[in-house]
Amino acid sequence: MKKPRASYKHIVAILFCGFAFLCGLMTVVIYRVELFDGLYRGYIKSPEDSNIFEKISNGLNRFGDKMNEYFVFHDMSINAYGAVQKGMDKHLIDDADPKRNVVKLNNDYLTFRETESTDYTELRDYVFEIKERCDAVGADFLYVKRLEKSTKDIDCLPDFYPYRFTSNFPQIKNDMVQGGINVLDLYDAVEAESLEKYSLFYRTDHHWKTETGLWAANLIADKLNEDYQMGIDKAKLDISDYIIEEYDQCFLGSQGIRTGEWFTERDDFHVIYPGYKTNMILKVRNKEKEITGDFSQTIFGNYSYDDGYDMYLTGKNDLLSLTNLEPNNGKYAVCVSDSFGNTVIPFLAQTFERIDNIDLRYFENDLGAYIEENKPDVVIYMLNWTNSVLNEEAY
């Protein structure tokens, strides 16, 4: 009988498992106090009505979190794991958090795995509700359907990928338009300009490139000027009047950090900021912070390309306000967005007198009440979800 021979892939996988086991053992030995403290606290801080099995589960979950935090050779382990997956030509990379499993698409872009179809019905109903609150105070309203990089793009999926999705957005969009909602669909803009959608994203991150944020700001400005005569000075959004600093292969995004840089190359990163004079006041409510200065002093939380996307309006902020001290259109806008707005709002802010940016993931007030109290000239809703259907991948 012929003995089975171990292939190169099997040998590499066995060596990696041995390396991971050794790192785990070292972690337990070196950080045993922190790990077992987490286990103990997870157990004793369980709800009073928890049974013994639930308490043990809570303790083990806390232990697992501490293992991930203190894991010896954490970055090297991720890189090694990614190298093994690449050597095995795998396109689905499992993560410690199943919600963060990564798929390598056929175009070599990374994205998070999704397993469910999308129903935008609740979004439609919520948008109509916010539109009514805007009408009550005479505020204009614009819904922006933003671009997404996902496993819903069937043409980009690996052959093995088992999921196929449906989306009712075309019907929902028609309902919005028929009901008087002004819709800016960025997918229509991509088609009209014959753009390749994925070229607008980072390969290793779920966010848009900084250039894409400025592109979206221009589309929003065009729509507001055309439909509401908003008086936005488009010259301030002309990329030829911006300084672009280019950094090659320096950014590993939200998906890349889960596969490691031995699985995928780092992205190039461009820092973009106005070449003309800027002067603003930035107020961040939940941090009680106020800064006056130019674009770099107010917008850049950390002026380092190593931070990548987090350079722009970094942090978990429920509400921030940008007041423009340079000549502007005299208008006040409220934008509702998540982290995708970080490279849109700063550019639009150069044209408005004031822009408030609300992140519904952290905003605990009622959005409609905020609109009625502050009476903006326009509300821009740039989310594909509502505050009651939080998309955990939008961060």
Tab-separated table of C-alpha atoms in Angstrom, residues 112-311:
chain	number	residue	atom	x	y	z
A	112	PHE	CA	-15.512	41.502	4.460
A	113	ARG	CA	-17.637	38.399	3.953
A	114	GLU	CA	-21.385	38.946	3.884
A	115	THR	CA	-23.921	36.142	4.025
A	116	GLU	CA	-27.275	37.906	3.903
A	117	SER	CA	-29.295	39.799	1.331
A	118	THR	CA	-30.074	43.459	1.950
A	119	ASP	CA	-33.502	44.891	2.690
A	120	TYR	CA	-33.646	48.711	2.535
A	121	THR	CA	-37.307	48.993	3.554
A	122	GLU	CA	-36.575	50.351	7.034
A	123	LEU	CA	-34.065	52.803	5.568
A	124	ARG	CA	-36.751	54.124	3.203
A	125	ASP	CA	-39.221	54.617	6.049
A	126	TYR	CA	-36.614	56.356	8.209
A	127	VAL	CA	-35.566	58.678	5.379
A	128	PHE	CA	-39.187	59.687	4.829
A	129	GLU	CA	-39.481	60.438	8.543
A	130	ILE	CA	-36.387	62.658	8.521
A	131	LYS	CA	-37.602	64.380	5.346
A	132	GLU	CA	-40.847	65.296	7.144
A	133	ARG	CA	-38.869	66.804	10.021
A	134	CYS	CA	-36.858	68.832	7.501
A	135	ASP	CA	-40.030	70.048	5.800
A	136	ALA	CA	-41.311	71.243	9.177
A	137	VAL	CA	-38.484	73.787	9.435
A	138	GLY	CA	-38.050	74.526	5.716
A	139	ALA	CA	-34.768	72.603	5.382
A	140	ASP	CA	-33.825	70.993	2.079
A	141	PHE	CA	-32.986	67.280	2.100
A	142	LEU	CA	-30.640	65.115	0.039
A	143	TYR	CA	-30.196	61.351	0.331
A	144	VAL	CA	-26.819	60.093	-0.930
A	145	LYS	CA	-26.540	56.401	-1.834
A	146	ARG	CA	-22.891	55.716	-1.189
A	147	LEU	CA	-20.638	53.182	-2.876
A	148	GLU	CA	-19.733	49.943	-1.118
A	149	LYS	CA	-17.050	47.321	-1.636
A	150	SER	CA	-18.578	43.947	-0.769
A	151	THR	CA	-19.239	40.323	-1.666
A	152	LYS	CA	-22.493	41.509	-3.199
A	153	ASP	CA	-20.512	42.191	-6.393
A	154	ILE	CA	-21.148	38.781	-7.938
A	155	ASP	CA	-18.848	39.285	-10.923
A	156	CYS	CA	-15.872	39.681	-8.557
A	157	LEU	CA	-16.565	36.639	-6.373
A	158	PRO	CA	-14.313	33.576	-6.402
A	159	ASP	CA	-15.944	30.508	-7.945
A	160	PHE	CA	-16.148	28.724	-4.579
A	161	TYR	CA	-18.078	31.495	-2.830
A	162	PRO	CA	-21.444	29.977	-1.891
A	163	TYR	CA	-23.537	33.084	-1.285
A	164	ARG	CA	-25.592	35.026	-3.790
A	165	PHE	CA	-27.463	38.146	-2.769
A	166	THR	CA	-30.558	40.069	-3.625
A	167	SER	CA	-31.174	43.742	-2.898
A	168	ASN	CA	-34.420	45.652	-3.079
A	169	PHE	CA	-32.717	49.056	-3.355
A	170	PRO	CA	-33.867	49.717	-6.964
A	171	GLN	CA	-37.479	49.522	-5.779
A	172	ILE	CA	-36.720	51.451	-2.587
A	173	LYS	CA	-34.977	54.159	-4.608
A	174	ASN	CA	-38.022	54.423	-6.866
A	175	ASP	CA	-40.258	54.712	-3.786
A	176	MET	CA	-38.066	57.525	-2.457
A	177	VAL	CA	-38.106	59.465	-5.719
A	178	GLN	CA	-41.846	59.010	-6.172
A	179	GLY	CA	-42.345	60.188	-2.586
A	180	GLY	CA	-40.417	63.410	-3.148
A	181	ILE	CA	-36.990	62.400	-1.778
A	182	ASN	CA	-34.068	63.965	-3.630
A	183	VAL	CA	-31.642	61.076	-4.288
A	184	LEU	CA	-28.012	61.241	-5.375
A	185	ASP	CA	-27.009	57.693	-6.310
A	186	LEU	CA	-23.212	57.456	-6.547
A	187	TYR	CA	-23.586	54.210	-8.497
A	188	ASP	CA	-25.288	56.222	-11.248
A	189	ALA	CA	-22.352	58.645	-11.220
A	190	VAL	CA	-19.871	55.777	-11.606
A	191	GLU	CA	-21.796	54.501	-14.603
A	192	ALA	CA	-22.228	57.960	-16.147
A	193	GLU	CA	-18.496	58.679	-15.868
A	194	SER	CA	-17.505	55.152	-17.004
A	195	LEU	CA	-15.470	54.625	-13.844
A	196	GLU	CA	-14.262	51.302	-12.464
A	197	LYS	CA	-15.862	51.259	-9.024
A	198	TYR	CA	-13.075	49.415	-7.240
A	199	SER	CA	-10.488	51.952	-8.349
A	200	LEU	CA	-12.247	54.363	-5.963
A	201	PHE	CA	-11.460	52.146	-2.941
A	202	TYR	CA	-8.341	51.054	-1.123
A	203	ARG	CA	-7.452	47.465	-1.909
A	204	THR	CA	-6.957	46.559	1.776
A	205	ASP	CA	-9.599	48.784	3.392
A	206	HIS	CA	-13.376	49.159	3.154
A	207	HIS	CA	-13.149	52.957	2.805
A	208	TRP	CA	-12.899	55.195	-0.239
A	209	LYS	CA	-9.619	56.732	-1.270
A	210	THR	CA	-9.183	60.368	-0.258
A	211	GLU	CA	-9.551	61.405	-3.915
A	212	THR	CA	-12.926	59.637	-3.929
A	213	GLY	CA	-14.064	61.716	-0.965
A	214	LEU	CA	-13.298	64.906	-2.890
A	215	TRP	CA	-15.033	63.439	-5.970
A	216	ALA	CA	-18.152	62.723	-3.872
A	217	ALA	CA	-18.038	66.231	-2.385
A	218	ASN	CA	-18.115	67.658	-5.917
A	219	LEU	CA	-21.126	65.512	-6.856
A	220	ILE	CA	-22.987	66.599	-3.723
A	221	ALA	CA	-22.164	70.251	-4.402
A	222	ASP	CA	-23.388	69.962	-8.013
A	223	LYS	CA	-26.647	68.394	-6.846
A	224	LEU	CA	-27.241	71.021	-4.154
A	225	ASN	CA	-26.480	73.893	-6.533
A	226	GLU	CA	-28.678	72.478	-9.276
A	227	ASP	CA	-31.704	71.531	-7.164
A	228	TYR	CA	-31.543	74.030	-4.281
A	229	GLN	CA	-29.445	76.954	-5.607
A	230	MET	CA	-27.128	76.497	-2.623
A	231	GLY	CA	-24.467	78.855	-3.973
A	232	ILE	CA	-21.540	76.493	-3.372
A	233	ASP	CA	-18.284	77.809	-4.816
A	234	LYS	CA	-17.115	74.820	-6.915
A	235	ALA	CA	-13.685	76.404	-7.385
A	236	LYS	CA	-12.932	75.423	-3.779
A	237	LEU	CA	-13.514	71.775	-4.702
A	238	ASP	CA	-11.294	71.768	-7.788
A	239	ILE	CA	-8.578	69.164	-7.227
A	240	SER	CA	-6.119	71.305	-9.202
A	241	ASP	CA	-6.197	73.746	-6.250
A	242	TYR	CA	-5.270	70.990	-3.771
A	243	ILE	CA	-1.893	69.754	-2.601
A	244	ILE	CA	-1.429	65.983	-2.948
A	245	GLU	CA	1.259	64.211	-0.938
A	246	GLU	CA	1.897	60.686	-2.229
A	247	TYR	CA	3.155	57.849	-0.029
A	248	ASP	CA	3.804	54.489	-1.674
A	249	GLN	CA	2.767	51.169	-0.133
A	250	CYS	CA	2.419	52.532	3.394
A	251	PHE	CA	-1.206	51.818	4.359
A	252	LEU	CA	-2.635	48.490	5.515
A	253	GLY	CA	-6.369	48.937	5.915
A	254	SER	CA	-9.155	47.382	7.984
A	255	GLN	CA	-9.173	44.181	5.925
A	256	GLY	CA	-5.435	44.017	5.332
A	257	ILE	CA	-4.627	44.042	9.052
A	258	ARG	CA	-6.670	40.837	9.357
A	259	THR	CA	-4.788	38.994	6.626
A	260	GLY	CA	-1.333	40.448	7.267
A	261	GLU	CA	0.980	42.147	4.810
A	262	TRP	CA	2.472	38.838	3.678
A	263	PHE	CA	-0.907	38.000	2.154
A	264	THR	CA	-1.450	41.321	0.401
A	265	GLU	CA	0.605	44.387	-0.426
A	266	ARG	CA	0.073	47.664	1.371
A	267	ASP	CA	-1.908	50.420	-0.333
A	268	ASP	CA	-0.518	53.699	-1.585
A	269	PHE	CA	-1.927	56.627	0.381
A	270	HIS	CA	-2.490	60.207	-0.738
A	271	VAL	CA	-2.852	63.089	1.696
A	272	ILE	CA	-5.003	65.789	0.072
A	273	TYR	CA	-5.585	69.280	1.445
A	274	PRO	CA	-6.426	72.723	0.014
A	275	GLY	CA	-3.638	74.798	-1.473
A	276	TYR	CA	-5.622	77.954	-0.795
A	277	LYS	CA	-6.100	79.748	2.533
A	278	THR	CA	-8.326	77.991	5.065
A	279	ASN	CA	-9.469	78.985	8.545
A	280	MET	CA	-12.017	77.064	10.598
A	281	ILE	CA	-13.318	76.350	14.073
A	282	LEU	CA	-13.734	72.660	14.921
A	283	LYS	CA	-15.938	71.702	17.869
A	284	VAL	CA	-16.302	68.075	19.018
A	285	ARG	CA	-19.160	67.681	21.465
A	286	ASN	CA	-18.390	64.383	23.206
A	287	LYS	CA	-14.746	65.395	23.750
A	288	GLU	CA	-15.486	69.008	24.678
A	289	LYS	CA	-12.786	70.038	22.244
A	290	GLU	CA	-12.513	73.268	20.267
A	291	ILE	CA	-9.723	74.072	17.797
A	292	THR	CA	-9.260	77.110	15.565
A	293	GLY	CA	-6.830	76.911	12.670
A	294	ASP	CA	-6.258	75.927	9.073
A	295	PHE	CA	-7.192	72.641	7.398
A	296	SER	CA	-4.280	70.646	8.787
A	297	GLN	CA	-4.781	71.931	12.345
A	298	THR	CA	-8.502	71.178	12.475
A	299	ILE	CA	-9.058	68.225	10.120
A	300	PHE	CA	-5.945	66.122	10.619
A	301	GLY	CA	-6.155	64.347	13.945
A	302	ASN	CA	-2.789	62.699	13.359
A	303	TYR	CA	-0.582	64.028	10.589
A	304	SER	CA	1.054	60.731	9.704
A	305	TYR	CA	0.366	58.635	6.627
A	306	ASP	CA	0.882	55.580	8.859
A	307	ASP	CA	-2.559	56.352	10.277
A	308	GLY	CA	-4.007	56.134	6.792
A	309	TYR	CA	-7.692	56.905	6.636
A	310	ASP	CA	-7.724	57.928	10.302
A	311	MET	CA	-5.888	61.130	9.421
